[in-house]
Short mmCIF file of C-alpha atoms in Angstrom, two decimals:
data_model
loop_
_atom_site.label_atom_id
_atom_site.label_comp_id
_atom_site.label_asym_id
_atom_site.label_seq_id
_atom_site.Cartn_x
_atom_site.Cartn_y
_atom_site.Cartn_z
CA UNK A 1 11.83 33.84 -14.71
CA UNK A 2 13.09 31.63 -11.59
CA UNK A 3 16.96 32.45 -12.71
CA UNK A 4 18.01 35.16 -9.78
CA UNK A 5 19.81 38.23 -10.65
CA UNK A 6 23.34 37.04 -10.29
CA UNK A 7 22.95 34.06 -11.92
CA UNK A 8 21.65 35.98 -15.03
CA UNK A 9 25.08 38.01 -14.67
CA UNK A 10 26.53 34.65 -14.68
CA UNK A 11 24.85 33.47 -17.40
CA UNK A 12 25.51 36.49 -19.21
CA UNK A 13 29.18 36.59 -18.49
CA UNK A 14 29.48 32.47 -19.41
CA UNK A 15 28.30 33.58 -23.02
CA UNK A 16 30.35 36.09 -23.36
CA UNK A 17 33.52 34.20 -23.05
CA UNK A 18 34.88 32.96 -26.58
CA UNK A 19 36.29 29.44 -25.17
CA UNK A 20 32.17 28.56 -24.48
CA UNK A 21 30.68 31.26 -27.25
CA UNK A 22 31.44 33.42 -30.47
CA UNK A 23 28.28 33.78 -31.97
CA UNK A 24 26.98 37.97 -31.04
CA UNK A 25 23.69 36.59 -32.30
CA UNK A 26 23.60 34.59 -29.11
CA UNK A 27 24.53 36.93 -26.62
CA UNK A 28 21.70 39.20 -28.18
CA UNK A 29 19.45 37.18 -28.10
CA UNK A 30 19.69 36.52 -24.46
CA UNK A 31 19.80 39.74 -23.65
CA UNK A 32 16.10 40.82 -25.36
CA UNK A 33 14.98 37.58 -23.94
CA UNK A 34 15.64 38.52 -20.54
CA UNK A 35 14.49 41.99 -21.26
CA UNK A 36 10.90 41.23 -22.79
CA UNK A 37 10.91 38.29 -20.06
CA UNK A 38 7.82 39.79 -18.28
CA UNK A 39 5.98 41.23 -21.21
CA UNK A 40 5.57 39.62 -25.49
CA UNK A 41 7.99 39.32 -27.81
CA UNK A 42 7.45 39.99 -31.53
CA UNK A 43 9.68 37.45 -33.09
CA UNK A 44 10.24 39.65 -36.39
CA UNK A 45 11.50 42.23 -34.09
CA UNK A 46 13.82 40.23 -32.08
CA UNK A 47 14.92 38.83 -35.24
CA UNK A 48 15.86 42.07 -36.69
CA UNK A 49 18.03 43.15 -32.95
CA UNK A 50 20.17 40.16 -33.82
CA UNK A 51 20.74 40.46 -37.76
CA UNK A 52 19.42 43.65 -38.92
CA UNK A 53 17.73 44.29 -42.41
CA UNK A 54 17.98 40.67 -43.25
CA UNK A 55 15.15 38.81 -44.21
CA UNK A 56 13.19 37.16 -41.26
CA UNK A 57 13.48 33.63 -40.99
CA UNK A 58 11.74 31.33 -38.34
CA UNK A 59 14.30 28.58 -38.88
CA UNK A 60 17.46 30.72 -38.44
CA UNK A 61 15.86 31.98 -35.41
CA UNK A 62 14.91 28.40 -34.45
CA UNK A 63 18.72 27.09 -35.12
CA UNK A 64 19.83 30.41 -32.73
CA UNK A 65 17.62 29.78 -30.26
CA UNK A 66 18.74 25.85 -29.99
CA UNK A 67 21.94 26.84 -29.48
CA UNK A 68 21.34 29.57 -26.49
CA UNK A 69 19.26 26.68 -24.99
CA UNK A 70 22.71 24.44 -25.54
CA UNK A 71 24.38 27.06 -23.62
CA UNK A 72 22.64 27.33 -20.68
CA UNK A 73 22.63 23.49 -20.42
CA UNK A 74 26.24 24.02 -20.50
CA UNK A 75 26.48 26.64 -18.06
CA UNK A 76 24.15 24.82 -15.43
CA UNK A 77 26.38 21.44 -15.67
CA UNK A 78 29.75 23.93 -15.37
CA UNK A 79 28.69 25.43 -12.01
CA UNK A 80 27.01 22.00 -10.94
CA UNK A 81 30.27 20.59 -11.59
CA UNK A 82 32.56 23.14 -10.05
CA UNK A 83 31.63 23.32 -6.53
CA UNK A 84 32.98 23.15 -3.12
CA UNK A 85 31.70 19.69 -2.72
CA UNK A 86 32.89 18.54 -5.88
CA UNK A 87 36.37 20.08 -5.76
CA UNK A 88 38.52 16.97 -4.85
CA UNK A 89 36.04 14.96 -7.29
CA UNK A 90 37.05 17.54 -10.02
CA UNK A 91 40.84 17.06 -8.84
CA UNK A 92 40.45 13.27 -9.87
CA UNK A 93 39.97 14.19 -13.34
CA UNK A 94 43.43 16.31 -13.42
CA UNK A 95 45.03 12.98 -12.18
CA UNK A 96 43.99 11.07 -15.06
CA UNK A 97 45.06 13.78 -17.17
CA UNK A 98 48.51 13.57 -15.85
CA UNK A 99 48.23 9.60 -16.52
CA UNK A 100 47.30 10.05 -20.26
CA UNK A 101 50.27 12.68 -20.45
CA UNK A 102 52.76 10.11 -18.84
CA UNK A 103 53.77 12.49 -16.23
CA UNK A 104 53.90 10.24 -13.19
CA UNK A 105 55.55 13.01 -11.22
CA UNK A 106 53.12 15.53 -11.51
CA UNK A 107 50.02 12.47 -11.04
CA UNK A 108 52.21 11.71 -7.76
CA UNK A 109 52.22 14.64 -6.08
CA UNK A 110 48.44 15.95 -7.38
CA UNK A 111 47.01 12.24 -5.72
CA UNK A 112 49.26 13.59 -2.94
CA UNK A 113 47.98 16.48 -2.33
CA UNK A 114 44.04 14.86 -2.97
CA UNK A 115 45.03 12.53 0.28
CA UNK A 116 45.56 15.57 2.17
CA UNK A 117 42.84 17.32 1.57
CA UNK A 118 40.59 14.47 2.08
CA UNK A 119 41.97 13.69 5.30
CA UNK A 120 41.15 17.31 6.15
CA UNK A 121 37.49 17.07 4.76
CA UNK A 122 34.77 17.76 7.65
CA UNK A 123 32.02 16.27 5.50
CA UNK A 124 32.56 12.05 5.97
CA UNK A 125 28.88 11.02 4.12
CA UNK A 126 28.83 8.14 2.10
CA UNK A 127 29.92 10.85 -0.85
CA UNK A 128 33.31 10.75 1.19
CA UNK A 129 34.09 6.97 0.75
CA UNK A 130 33.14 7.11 -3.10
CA UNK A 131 36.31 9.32 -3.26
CA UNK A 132 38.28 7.56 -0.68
CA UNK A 133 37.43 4.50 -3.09
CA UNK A 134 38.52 6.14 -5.98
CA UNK A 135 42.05 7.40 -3.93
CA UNK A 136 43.30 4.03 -3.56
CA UNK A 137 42.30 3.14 -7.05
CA UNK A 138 44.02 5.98 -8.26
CA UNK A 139 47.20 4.68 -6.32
CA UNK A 140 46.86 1.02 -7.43
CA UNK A 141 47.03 2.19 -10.78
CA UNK A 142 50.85 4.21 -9.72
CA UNK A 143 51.88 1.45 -7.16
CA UNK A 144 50.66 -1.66 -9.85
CA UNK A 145 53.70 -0.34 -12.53
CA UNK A 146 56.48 -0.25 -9.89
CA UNK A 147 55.07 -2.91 -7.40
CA UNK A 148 52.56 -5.33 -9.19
CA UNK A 149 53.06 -8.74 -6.64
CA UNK A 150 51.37 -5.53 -3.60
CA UNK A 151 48.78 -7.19 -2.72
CA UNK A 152 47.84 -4.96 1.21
CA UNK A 153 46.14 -1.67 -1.69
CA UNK A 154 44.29 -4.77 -2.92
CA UNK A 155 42.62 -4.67 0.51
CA UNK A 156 42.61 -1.54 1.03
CA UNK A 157 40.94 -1.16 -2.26
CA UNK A 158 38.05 -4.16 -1.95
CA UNK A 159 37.41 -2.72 1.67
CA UNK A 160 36.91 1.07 0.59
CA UNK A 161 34.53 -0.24 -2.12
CA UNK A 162 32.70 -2.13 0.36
CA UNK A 163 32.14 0.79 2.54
CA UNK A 164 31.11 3.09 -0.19
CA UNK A 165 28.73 0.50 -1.20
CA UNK A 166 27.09 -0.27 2.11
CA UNK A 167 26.85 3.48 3.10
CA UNK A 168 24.86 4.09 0.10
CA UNK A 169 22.78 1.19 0.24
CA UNK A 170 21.70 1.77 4.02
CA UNK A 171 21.11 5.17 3.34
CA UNK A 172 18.58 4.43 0.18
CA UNK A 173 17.28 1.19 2.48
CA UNK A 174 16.07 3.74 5.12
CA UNK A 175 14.61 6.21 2.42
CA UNK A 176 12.45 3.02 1.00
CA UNK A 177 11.53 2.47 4.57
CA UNK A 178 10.34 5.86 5.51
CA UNK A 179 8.55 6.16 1.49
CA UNK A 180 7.11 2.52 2.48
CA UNK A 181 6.02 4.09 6.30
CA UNK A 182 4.00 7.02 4.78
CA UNK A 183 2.99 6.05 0.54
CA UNK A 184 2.88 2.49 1.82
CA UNK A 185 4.68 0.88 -0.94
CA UNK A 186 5.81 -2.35 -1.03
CA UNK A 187 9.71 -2.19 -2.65
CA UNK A 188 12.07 -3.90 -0.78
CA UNK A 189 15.34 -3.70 -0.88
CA UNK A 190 17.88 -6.57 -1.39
CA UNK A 191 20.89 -8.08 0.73
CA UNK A 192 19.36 -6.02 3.80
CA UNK A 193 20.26 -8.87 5.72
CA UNK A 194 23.69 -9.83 5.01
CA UNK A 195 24.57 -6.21 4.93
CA UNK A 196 23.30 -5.05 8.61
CA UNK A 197 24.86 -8.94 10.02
CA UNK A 198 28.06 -7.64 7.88
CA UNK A 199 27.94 -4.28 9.86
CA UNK A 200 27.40 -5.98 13.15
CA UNK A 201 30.34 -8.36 12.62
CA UNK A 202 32.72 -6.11 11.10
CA UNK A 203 31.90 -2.89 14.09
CA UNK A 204 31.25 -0.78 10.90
CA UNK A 205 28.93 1.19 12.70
CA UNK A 206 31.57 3.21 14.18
CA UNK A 207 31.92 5.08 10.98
CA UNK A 208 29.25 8.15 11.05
CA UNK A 209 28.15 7.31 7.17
CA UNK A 210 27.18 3.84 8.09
CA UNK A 211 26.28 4.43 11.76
CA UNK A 212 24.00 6.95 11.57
CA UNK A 213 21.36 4.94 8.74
CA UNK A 214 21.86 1.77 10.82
CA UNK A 215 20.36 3.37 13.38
CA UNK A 216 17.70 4.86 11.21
CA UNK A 217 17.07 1.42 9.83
CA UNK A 218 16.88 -0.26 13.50
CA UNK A 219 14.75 2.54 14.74
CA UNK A 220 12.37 1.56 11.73
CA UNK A 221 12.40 -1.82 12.32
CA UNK A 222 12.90 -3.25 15.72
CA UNK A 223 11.01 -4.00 19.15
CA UNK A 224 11.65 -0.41 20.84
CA UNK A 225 12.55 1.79 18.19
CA UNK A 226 12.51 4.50 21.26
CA UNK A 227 16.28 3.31 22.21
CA UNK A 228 17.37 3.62 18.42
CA UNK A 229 15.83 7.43 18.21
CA UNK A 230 17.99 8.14 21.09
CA UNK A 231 20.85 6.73 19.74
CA UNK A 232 20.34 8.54 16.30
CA UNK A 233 19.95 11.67 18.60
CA UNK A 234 23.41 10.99 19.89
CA UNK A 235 24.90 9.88 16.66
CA UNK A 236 23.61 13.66 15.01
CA UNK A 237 24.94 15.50 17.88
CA UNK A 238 27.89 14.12 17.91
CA UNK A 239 28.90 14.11 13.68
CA UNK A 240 26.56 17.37 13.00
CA UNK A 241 29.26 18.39 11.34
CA UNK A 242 29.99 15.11 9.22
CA UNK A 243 27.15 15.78 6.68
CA UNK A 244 26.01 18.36 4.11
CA UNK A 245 22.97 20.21 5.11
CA UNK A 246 20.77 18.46 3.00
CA UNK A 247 21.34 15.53 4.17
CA UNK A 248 21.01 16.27 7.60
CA UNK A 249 17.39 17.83 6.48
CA UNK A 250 16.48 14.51 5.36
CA UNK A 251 17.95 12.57 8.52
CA UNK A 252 15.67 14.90 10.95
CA UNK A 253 12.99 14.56 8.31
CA UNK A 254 12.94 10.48 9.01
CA UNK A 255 13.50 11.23 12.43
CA UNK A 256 10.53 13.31 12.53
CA UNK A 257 8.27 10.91 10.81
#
């Protein structure tokens, strides 16, 4: 009933294909489901749409009905999988498919064309340096066959990693915060310190993924939390661009509260 028109066409098209489905029985059924889907079914007569005179019986319909259910499971992790925001994700997998088929040329020039695109990428959330992570892992793994004494995409490597890891963890430290501000809970979360001194030292706050929540965190937490609001103000107008939309939801939402 919440499934919109197209994605019922979807849906209906997914089964339809034989690489996913090629059982009719299936494809039936779905359709007499979603036509009876304001209004009672009789079972016996659904059961006789898909298979005729045959003798009714509730397991076979059970067993058929399991499967459709499989199906749509199926079809809501393809299109979860394959989107926009995935895409150079999903290109990470064809790498490694290139590396189990021993075709370094081809895994050369697919990572190469994954750099570029990143590069390109308008989105920099902490989402961003999970990939940019997995980039330079993906070359380490190249580079360590015909150059294993590198030791500069080590640190390249252990810094992306580092990154990834504090953007996330700033980003779920000011969730707790604002959860703890309203449901008042009392979770904290660990290394806070070492990670915002780590941020100081390091300047890491230039990068919008990190920036952005330390603000967040200090507007939370310090003296005048007035002069951190401003400064997440200027940090938003200035990457409004640099995050998916609902993330930036969220952001105003803490901002808000």
């Amino acid at each position: 009933k919440r499934l919109s028109k197209s994605e019922i066409r979807q849906i209906r098209n997914f089964l339809l294909s034989p690489f996913f489905n090629r059982r009719e029985d299936v494809v039936i059924l779905f359709d007499e489901l979603i036509k009876y889907i304001e209004k009672p079914i009789e079972v016996e007569e659904l059961f006789q749409k898909m298979y005729g005179e045959r003798a009714f019986s509730s397991r076979n319909l059970s067993l058929v009905m399991s499967y459709l259910f499989k199906l749509l499971e199926q079809y809501f992790n393809y299109t979860a999988v394959f989107t926009k925001e995935k895409r150079l994700q999903n290109e990470l997998q064809i790498i490694e498919k290139y590396q189990e088929l021993k075709a370094p040329k081809l895994y050369q020039e697919k990572l190469r064309q994954i750099e570029q695109k990143h590069k390109k990428a308008a989105i920099q959330n902490a989402g961003y340096h999970a990939i940019q992570y997995q980039l330079l892992d993906k070359q380490f793994e190249f580079l360590s066959i015909e150059r294993p004494s590198e030791e500069h995409h080590l640190r390249a490597i252990s810094n992306a990693l580092d990154i990834n890891y504090i953007a996330q963890k700033l980003k779920q430290l000011c969730f707790s915060i604002a959860h703890r501000s309203v449901y008042k809970s009392n979770f904290k979360p660990y290394l806070i310190d070492a990670i915002i001194e780590h941020v100081e030292t390091q300047n890491l706050n230039t990068l919008p993924a990190i920036g952005v929540y330390y603000h967040i965190y200090q507007m939370f937490t310090a003296e005048n939390p007035s002069l951190y609001f401003q400064l997440v103000k200027k940090d938003l107008l200035q990457h409004q661009n640099t995050f998916p939309q609902k993330e930036m939801r969220d952001i105003y939402m803490m901002m808000i509260n």
